[in-house]
Coordinates of N, CA and C and ligand atoms in Angstrom, one line a residue:
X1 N -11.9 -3.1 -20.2 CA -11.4 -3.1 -18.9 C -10.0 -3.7 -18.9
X2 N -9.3 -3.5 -18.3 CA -7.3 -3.5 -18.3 C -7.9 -4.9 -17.2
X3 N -7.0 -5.6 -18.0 CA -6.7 -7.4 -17.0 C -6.0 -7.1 -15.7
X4 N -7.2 -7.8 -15.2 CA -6.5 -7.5 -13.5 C -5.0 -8.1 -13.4
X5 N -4.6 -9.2 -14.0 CA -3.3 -9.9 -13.6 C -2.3 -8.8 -14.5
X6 N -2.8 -8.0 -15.6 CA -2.1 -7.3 -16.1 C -1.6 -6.2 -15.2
X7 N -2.5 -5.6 -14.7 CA -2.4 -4.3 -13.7 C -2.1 -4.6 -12.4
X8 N -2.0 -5.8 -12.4 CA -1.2 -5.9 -10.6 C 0.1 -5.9 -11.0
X9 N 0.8 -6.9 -12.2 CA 2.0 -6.4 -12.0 C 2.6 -5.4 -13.0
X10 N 2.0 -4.6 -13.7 CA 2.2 -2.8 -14.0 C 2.5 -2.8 -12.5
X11 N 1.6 -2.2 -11.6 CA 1.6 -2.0 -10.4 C 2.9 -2.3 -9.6
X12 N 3.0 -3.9 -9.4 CA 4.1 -4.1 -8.8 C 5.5 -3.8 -9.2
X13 N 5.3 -3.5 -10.6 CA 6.9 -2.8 -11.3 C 6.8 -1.3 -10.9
X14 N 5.8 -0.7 -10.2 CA 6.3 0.5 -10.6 C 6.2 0.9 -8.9
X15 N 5.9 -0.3 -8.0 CA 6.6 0.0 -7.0 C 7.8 -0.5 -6.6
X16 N 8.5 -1.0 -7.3 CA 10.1 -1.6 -7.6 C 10.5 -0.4 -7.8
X17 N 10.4 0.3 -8.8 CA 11.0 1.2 -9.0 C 11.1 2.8 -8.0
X18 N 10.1 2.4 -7.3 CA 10.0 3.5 -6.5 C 10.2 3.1 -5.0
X19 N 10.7 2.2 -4.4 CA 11.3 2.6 -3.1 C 10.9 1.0 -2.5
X20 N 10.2 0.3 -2.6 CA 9.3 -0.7 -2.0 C 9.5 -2.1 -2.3
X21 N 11.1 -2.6 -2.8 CA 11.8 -4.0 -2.9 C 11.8 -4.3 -1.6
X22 N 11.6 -5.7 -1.4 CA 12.2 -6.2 0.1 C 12.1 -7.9 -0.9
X23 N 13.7 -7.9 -1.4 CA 13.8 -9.1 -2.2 C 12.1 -9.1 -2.9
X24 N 11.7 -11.0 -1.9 CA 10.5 -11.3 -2.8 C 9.2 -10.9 -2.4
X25 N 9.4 -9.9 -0.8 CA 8.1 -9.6 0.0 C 8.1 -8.3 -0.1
X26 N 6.7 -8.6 0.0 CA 5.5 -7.2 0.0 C 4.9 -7.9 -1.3
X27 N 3.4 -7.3 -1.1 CA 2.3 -8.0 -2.3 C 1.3 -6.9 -2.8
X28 N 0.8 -6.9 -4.0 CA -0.6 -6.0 -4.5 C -1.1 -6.9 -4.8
X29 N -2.6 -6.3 -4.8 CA -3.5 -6.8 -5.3 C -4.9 -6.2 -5.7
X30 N -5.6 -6.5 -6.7 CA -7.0 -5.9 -7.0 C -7.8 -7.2 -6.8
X31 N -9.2 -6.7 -6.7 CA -10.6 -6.4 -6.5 C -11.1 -7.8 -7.9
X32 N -11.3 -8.6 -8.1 CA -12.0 -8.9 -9.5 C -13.1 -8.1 -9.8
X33 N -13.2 -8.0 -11.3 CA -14.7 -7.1 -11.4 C -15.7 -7.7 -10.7
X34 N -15.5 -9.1 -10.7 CA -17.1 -10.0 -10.2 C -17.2 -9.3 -8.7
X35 N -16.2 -8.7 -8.2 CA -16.4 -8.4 -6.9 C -15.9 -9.1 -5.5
X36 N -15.8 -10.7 -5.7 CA -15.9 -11.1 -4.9 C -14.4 -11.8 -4.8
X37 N -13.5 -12.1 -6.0 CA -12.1 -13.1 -5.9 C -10.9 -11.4 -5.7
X38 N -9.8 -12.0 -5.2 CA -9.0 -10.9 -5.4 C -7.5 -11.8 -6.3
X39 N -6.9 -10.7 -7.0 CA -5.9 -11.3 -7.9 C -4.5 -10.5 -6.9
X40 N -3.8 -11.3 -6.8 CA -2.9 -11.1 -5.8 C -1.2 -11.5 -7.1
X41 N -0.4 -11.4 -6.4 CA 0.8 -11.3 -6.9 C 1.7 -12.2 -6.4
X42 N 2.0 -13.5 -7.0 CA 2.4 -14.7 -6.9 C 3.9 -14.4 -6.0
X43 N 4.1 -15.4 -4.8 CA 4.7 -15.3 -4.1 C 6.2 -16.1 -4.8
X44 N 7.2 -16.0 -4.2 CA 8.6 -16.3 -4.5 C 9.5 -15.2 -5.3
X45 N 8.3 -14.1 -5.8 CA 9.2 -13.3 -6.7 C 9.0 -11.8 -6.2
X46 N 10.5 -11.5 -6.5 CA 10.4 -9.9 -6.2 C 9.4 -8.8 -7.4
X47 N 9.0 -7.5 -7.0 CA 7.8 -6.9 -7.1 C 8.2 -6.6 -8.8
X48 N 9.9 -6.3 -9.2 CA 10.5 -5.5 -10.0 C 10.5 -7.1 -11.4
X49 N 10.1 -8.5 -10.6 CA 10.0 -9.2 -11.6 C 8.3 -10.0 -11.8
X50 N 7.3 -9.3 -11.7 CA 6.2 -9.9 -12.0 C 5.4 -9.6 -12.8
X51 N 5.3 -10.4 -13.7 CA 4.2 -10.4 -15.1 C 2.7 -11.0 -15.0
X52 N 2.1 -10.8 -16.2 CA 1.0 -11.4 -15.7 C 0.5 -12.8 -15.4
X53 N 1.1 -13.5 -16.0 CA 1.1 -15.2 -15.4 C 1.8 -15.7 -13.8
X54 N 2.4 -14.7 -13.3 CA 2.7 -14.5 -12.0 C 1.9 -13.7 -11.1
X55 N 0.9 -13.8 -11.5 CA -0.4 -12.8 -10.6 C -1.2 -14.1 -10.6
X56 N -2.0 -14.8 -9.2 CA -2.6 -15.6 -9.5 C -4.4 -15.2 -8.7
X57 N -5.7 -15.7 -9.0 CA -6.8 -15.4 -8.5 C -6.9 -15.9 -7.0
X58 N -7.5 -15.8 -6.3 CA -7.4 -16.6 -5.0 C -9.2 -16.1 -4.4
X59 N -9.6 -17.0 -3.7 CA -10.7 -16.3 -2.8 C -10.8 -16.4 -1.6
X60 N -11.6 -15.5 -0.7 CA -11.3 -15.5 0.3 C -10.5 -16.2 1.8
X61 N -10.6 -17.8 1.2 CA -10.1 -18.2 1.9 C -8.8 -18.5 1.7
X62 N -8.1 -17.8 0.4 CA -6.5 -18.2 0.2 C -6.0 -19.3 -0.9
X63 N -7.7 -20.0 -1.5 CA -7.5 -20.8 -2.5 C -7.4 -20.3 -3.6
X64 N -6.6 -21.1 -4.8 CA -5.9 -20.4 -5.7 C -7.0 -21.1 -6.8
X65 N -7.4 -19.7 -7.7 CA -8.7 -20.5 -8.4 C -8.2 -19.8 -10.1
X66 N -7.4 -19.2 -9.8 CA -6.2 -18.9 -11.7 C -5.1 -19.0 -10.9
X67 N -3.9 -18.8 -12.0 CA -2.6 -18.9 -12.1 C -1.8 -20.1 -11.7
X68 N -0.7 -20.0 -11.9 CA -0.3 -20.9 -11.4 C 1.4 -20.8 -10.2
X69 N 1.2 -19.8 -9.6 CA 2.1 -19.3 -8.4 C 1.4 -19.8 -7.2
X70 N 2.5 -20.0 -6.3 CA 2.0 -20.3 -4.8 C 1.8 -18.7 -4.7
X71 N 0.8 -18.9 -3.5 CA 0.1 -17.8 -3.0 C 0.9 -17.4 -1.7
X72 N 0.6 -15.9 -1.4 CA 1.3 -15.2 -0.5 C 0.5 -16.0 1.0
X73 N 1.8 -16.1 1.8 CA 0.9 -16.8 3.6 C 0.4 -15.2 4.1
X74 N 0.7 -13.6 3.9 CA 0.0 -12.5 3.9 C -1.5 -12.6 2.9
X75 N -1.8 -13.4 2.3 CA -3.0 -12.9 2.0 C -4.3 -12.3 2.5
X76 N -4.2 -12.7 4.0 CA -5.7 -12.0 4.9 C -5.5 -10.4 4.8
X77 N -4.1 -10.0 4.6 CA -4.3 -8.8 4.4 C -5.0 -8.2 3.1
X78 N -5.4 -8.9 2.1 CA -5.9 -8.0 1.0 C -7.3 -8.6 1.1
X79 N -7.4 -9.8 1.3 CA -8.8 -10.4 1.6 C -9.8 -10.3 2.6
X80 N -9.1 -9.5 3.7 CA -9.8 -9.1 4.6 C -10.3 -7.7 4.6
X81 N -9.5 -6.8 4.3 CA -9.7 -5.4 3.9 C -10.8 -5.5 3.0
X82 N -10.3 -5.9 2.0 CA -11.6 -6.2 0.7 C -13.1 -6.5 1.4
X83 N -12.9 -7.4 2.4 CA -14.4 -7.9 2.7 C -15.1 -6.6 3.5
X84 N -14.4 -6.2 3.8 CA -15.0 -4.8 4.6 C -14.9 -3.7 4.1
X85 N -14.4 -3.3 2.7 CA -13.9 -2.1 2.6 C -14.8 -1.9 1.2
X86 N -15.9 -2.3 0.3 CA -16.6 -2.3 -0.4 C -15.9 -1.1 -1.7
X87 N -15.3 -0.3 -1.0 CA -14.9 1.1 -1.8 C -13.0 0.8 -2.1
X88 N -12.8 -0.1 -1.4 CA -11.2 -0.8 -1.9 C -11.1 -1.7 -3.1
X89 N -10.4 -1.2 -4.1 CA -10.4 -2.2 -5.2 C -8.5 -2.4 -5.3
X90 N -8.2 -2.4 -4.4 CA -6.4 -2.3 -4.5 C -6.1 -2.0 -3.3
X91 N -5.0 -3.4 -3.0 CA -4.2 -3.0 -1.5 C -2.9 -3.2 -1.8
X92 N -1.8 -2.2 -1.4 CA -0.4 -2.6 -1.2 C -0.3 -3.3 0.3
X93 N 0.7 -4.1 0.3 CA 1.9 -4.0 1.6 C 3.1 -4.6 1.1
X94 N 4.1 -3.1 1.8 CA 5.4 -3.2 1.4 C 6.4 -3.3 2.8
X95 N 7.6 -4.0 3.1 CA 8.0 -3.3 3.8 C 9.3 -2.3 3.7
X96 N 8.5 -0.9 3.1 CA 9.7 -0.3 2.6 C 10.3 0.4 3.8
X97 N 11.5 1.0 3.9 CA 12.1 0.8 4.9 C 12.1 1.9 5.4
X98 N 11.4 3.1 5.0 CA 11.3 4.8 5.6 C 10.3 4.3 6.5
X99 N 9.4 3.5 6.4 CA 7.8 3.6 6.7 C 8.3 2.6 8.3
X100 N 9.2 1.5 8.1 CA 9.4 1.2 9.6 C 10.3 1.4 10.1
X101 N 11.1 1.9 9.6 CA 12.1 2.8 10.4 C 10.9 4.2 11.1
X102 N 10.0 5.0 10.6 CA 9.5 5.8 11.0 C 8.6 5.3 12.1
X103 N 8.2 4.1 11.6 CA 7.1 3.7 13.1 C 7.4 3.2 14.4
X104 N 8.5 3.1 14.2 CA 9.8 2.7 15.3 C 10.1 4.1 16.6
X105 N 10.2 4.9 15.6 CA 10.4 6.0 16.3 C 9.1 6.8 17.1
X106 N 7.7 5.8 16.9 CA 6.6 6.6 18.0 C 5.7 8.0 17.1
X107 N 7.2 8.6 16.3 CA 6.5 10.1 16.0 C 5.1 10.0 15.4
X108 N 4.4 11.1 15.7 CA 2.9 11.2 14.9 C 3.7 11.7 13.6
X109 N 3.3 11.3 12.1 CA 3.2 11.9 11.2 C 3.1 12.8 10.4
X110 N 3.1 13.9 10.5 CA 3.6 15.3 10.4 C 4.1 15.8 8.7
X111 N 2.9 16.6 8.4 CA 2.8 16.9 6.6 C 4.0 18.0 6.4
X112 N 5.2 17.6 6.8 CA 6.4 18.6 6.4 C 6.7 19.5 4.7
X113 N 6.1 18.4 4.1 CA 6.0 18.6 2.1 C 4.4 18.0 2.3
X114 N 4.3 17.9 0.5 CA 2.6 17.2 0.4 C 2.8 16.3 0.8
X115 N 3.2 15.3 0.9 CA 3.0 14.0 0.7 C 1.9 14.0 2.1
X116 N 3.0 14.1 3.3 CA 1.9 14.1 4.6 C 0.6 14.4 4.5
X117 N 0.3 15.0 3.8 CA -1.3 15.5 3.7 C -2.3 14.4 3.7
X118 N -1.7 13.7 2.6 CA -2.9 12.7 2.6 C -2.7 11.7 3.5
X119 N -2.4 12.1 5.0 CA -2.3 10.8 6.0 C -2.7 11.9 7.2
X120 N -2.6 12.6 7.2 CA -2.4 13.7 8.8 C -3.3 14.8 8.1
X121 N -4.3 15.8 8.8 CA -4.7 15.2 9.7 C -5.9 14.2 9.8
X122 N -6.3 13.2 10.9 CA -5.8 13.0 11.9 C -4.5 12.0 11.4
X123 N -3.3 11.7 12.6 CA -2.4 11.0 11.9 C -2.9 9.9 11.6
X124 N -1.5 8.8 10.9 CA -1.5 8.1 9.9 C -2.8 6.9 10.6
X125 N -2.9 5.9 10.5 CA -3.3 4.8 11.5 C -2.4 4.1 11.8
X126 N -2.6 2.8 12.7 CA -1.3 2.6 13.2 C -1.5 0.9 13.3
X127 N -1.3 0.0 13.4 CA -1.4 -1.6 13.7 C -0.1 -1.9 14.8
X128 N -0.6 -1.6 16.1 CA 0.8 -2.3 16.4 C 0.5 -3.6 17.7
X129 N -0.6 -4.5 16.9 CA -0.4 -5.6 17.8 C 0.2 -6.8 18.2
X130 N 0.7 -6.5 16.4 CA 2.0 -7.8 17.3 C 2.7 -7.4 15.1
X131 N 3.5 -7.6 15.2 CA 4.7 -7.0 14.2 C 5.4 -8.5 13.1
X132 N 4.2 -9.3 13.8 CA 4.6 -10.6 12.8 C 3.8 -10.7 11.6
X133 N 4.1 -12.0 10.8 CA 2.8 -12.0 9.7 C 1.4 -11.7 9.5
X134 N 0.9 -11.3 9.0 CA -0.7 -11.4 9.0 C -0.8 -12.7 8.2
X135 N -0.9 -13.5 8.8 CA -1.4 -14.4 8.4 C -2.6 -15.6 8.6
X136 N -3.2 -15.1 9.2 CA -4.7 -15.8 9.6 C -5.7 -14.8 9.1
X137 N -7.1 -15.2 9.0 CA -8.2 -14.0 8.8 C -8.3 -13.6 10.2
X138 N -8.0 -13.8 11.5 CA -8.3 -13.4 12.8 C -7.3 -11.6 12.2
X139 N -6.2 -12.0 12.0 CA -4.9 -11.7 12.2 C -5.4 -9.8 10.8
X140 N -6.3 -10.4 9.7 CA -6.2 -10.0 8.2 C -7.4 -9.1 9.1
X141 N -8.4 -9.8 10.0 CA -9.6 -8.5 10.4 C -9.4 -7.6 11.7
X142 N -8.3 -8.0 12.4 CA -8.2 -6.9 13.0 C -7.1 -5.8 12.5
X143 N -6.0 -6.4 11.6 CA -5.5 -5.2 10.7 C -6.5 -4.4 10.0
X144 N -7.5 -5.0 9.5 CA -8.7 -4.0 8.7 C -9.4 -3.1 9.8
X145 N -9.5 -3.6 10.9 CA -10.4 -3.0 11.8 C -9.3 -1.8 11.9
X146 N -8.2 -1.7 12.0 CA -6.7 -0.9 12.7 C -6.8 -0.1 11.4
X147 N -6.9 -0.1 10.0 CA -7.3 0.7 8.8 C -8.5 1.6 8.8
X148 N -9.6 0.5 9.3 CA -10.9 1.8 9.2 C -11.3 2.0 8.6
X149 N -11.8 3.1 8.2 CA -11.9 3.9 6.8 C -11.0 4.7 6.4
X150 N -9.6 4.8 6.4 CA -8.3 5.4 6.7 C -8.0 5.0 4.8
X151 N -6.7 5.6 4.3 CA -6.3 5.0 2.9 C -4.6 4.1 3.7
X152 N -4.4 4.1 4.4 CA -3.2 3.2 5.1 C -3.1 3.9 6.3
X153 N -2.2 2.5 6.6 CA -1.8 1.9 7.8 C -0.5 1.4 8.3
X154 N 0.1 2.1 8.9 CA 1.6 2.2 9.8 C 1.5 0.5 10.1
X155 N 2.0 -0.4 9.8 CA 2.4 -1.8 10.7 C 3.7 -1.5 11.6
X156 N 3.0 -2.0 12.6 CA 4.5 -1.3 13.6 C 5.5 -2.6 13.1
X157 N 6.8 -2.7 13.5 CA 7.4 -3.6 13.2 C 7.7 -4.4 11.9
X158 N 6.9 -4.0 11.0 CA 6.7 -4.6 9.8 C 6.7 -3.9 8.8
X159 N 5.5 -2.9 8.4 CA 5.7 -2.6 7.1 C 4.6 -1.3 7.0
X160 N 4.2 -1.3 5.9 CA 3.2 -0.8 5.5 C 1.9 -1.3 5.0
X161 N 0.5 -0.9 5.2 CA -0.4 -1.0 4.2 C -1.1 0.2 3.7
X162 N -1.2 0.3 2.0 CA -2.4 1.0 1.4 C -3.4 0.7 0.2
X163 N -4.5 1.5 0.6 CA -5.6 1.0 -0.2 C -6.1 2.1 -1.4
X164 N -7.2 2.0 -2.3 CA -7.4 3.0 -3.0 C -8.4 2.1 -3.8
X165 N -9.3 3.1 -4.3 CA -10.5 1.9 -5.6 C -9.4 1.2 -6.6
X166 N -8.6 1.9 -6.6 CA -7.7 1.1 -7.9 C -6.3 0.9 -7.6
X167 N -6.0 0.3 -9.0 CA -4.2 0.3 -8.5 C -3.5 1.5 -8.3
X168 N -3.6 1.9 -9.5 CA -2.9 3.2 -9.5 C -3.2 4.1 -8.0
X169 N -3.8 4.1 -7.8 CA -4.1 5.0 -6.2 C -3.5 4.7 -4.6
X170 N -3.7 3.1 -4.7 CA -3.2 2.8 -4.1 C -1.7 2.5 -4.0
X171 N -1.2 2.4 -5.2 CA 0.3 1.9 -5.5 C 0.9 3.4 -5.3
X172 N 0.4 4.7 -5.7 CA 0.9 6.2 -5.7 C 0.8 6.5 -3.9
X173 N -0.3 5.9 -3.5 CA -0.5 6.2 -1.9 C 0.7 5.4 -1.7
X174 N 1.2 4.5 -1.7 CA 2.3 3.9 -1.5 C 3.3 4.6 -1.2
X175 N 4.3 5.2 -2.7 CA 4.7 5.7 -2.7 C 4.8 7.1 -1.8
X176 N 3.7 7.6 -1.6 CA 3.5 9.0 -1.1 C 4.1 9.1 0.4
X177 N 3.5 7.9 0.9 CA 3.3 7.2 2.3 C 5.1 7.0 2.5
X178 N 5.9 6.4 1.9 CA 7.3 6.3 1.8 C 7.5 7.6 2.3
X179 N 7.5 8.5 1.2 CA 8.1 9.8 1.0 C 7.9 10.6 2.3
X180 N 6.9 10.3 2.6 CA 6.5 11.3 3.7 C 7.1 11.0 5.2
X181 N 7.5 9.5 4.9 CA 7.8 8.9 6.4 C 10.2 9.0 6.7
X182 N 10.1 9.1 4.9 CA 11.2 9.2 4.6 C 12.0 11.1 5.1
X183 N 11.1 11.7 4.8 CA 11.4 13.4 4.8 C 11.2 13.8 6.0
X184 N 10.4 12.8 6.9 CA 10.4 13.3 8.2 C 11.6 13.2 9.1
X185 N 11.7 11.6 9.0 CA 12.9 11.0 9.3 C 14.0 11.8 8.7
X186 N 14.6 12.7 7.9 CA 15.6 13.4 7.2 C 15.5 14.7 8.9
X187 N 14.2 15.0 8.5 CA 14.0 16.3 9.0 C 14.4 16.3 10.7
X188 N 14.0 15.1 11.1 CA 14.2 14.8 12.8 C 15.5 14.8 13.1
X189 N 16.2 14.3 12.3 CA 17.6 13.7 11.9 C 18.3 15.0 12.1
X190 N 18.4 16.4 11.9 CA 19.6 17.3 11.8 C 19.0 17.7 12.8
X191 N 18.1 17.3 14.2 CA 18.1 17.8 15.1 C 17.4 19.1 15.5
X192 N 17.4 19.9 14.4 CA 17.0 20.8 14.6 C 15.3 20.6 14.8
X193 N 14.7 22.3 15.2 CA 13.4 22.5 15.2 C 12.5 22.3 13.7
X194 N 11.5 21.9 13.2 CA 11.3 21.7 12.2 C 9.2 22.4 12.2
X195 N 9.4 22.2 11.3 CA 8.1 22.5 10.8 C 7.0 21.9 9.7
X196 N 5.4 22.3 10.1 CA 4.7 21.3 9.4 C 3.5 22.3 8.9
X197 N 2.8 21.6 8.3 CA 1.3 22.2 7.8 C 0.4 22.4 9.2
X198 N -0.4 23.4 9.2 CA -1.7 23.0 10.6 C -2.1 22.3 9.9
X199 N -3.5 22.2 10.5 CA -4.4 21.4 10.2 C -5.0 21.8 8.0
X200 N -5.8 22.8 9.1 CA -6.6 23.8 7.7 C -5.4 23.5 6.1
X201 N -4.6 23.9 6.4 CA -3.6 24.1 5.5 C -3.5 22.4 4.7
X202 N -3.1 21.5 5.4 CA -3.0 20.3 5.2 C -4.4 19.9 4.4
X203 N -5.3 19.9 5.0 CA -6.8 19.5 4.3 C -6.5 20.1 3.1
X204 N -6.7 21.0 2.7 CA -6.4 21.9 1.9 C -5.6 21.8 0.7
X205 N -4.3 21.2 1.1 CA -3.4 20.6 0.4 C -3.7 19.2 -0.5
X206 N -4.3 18.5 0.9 CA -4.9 17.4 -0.1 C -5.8 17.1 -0.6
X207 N -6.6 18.1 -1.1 CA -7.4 18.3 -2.3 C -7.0 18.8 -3.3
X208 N -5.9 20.1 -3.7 CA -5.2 20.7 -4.0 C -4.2 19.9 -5.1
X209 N -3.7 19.1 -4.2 CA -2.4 18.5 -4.8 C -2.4 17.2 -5.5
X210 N -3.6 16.2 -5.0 CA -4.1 15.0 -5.1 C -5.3 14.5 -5.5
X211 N -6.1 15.8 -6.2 CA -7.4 15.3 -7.0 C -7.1 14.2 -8.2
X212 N -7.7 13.6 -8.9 CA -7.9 13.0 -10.0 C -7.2 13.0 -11.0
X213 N -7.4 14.0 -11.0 CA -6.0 14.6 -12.7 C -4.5 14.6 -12.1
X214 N -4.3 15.0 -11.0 CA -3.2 15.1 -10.6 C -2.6 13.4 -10.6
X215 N -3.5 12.8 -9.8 CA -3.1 11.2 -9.4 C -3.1 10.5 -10.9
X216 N -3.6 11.1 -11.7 CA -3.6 10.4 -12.9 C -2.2 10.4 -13.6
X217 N -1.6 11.7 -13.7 CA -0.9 12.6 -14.8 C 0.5 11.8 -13.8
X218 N 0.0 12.1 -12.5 CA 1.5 11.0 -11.8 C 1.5 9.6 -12.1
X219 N 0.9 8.9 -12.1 CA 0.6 7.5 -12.4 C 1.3 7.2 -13.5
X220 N 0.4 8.0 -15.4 CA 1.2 7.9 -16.2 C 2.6 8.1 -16.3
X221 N 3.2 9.5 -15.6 CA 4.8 9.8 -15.5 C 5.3 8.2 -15.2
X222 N 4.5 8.0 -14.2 CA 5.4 6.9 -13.6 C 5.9 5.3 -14.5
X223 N 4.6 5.1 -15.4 CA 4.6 3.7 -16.0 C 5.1 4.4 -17.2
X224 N 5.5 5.8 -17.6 CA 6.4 6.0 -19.0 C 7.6 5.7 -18.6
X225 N 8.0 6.1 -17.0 CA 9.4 6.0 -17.0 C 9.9 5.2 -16.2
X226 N 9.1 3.7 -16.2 CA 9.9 2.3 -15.4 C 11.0 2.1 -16.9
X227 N 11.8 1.5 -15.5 CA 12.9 0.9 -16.7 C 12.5 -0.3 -17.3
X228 N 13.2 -0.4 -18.6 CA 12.5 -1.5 -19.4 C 13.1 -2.6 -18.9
Ligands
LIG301 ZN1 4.8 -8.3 5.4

């Protein structure tokens, strides 16, 4: 089995490279095999500089039980999801900047390319109770409650969150999530009338486009071609 501190920051380099720097903020994290600690991504450093001794273990309550990095004050977000989400072995939050610039604007989410598929229909979910840190477990369970059983979550004012059994799923839902929030925003933008998937079509798509092999074969592309 691949070292969790190894694959969180795989992970976090290969959402550097794809759209989701904000300097030192935004965090991943996995699942320990035991089930019950999550390995999170040591705070102070940007996503495009973390290795594995910059990934530290933490448990639910935020205490740091490997590594040796201060821990993220967001931690309720991966700690909280986790405690409810049994089928989550990986959470992103980024605040990449398509995703809140797009939640700003109200619009429902709208599958214009694939990407939207895997969020609409129904649309994306949404958190918008208050646009500050998650930083309490009050704060980490009612974001989980605003998730659901959803793969992400629109933070109004803030950012993004996504989930997946693993990293790779989650870190690609990431990215996807970007793109889709990014192309809309393009598409609103020349004003003109625009167009989307129905329903049928969209479901559809996201079996299609996003099964297993597909998510896989992207994954790899992606960790062949981070910069060294
Ligand atoms: Zn944040």
């Amino acid at each position: 089995m691949t070292d969790p501190a190894a694959q969180v920051a795989l992970g976090c380099r290969v959402l550097a490279a794809n759209g989701h720097t904000d300097m030192v903020w935004g965090h991943l994290s996995q699942r320990d095999p035991d089930g019950r600690d999550v390995w999170l991504k040591g705070a102070g450093y940007g996503y495009q500089e973390v290795t594995p001794d910059r990934v530290v273990r933490i448990d639910r309550d935020g205490r740091r039980l490997a590594g040796t990095g201060r821990v993220h004050l967001e931690f309720p977000i991966h700690t909280e999801i986790m405690a409810v989400r049994p089928d989550v072995g990986a959470v992103v939050h980024s605040h990449a900047e398509a995703a809140v610039v797009f939640a700003a604007t109200g619009l429902p989410l709208l599958p214009i390319g694939h990407e939207g598929t895997l969020f609409q229909p129904p649309d994306v979910a949404r958190f918008t109770e208050t646009g500050d840190l998650i930083h309490t477990r009050d704060l980490g369970e009612r974001l989980a409650a605003a998730l659901g059983d959803r793969n992400a979550v629109l933070l109004h004012r803030h950012g993004l969150v996504t989930v997946g059994p693993d990293v790779p799923t989650a870190v690609l839902t990431a990215i996807f999530l970007e793109k889709a929030c990014r192309m809309q925003l393009a598409a609103a933008a020349t004003g003109a009338d625009y167009s989307w998937s129905d329903p049928a079509e969209a479901l559809a798509k996201r079996d299609r486009c996003y099964g297993p092999r597909q998510l896989a074969d992207a994954w790899d592309h992606l960790v062949r071609t981070l910069p060294s």
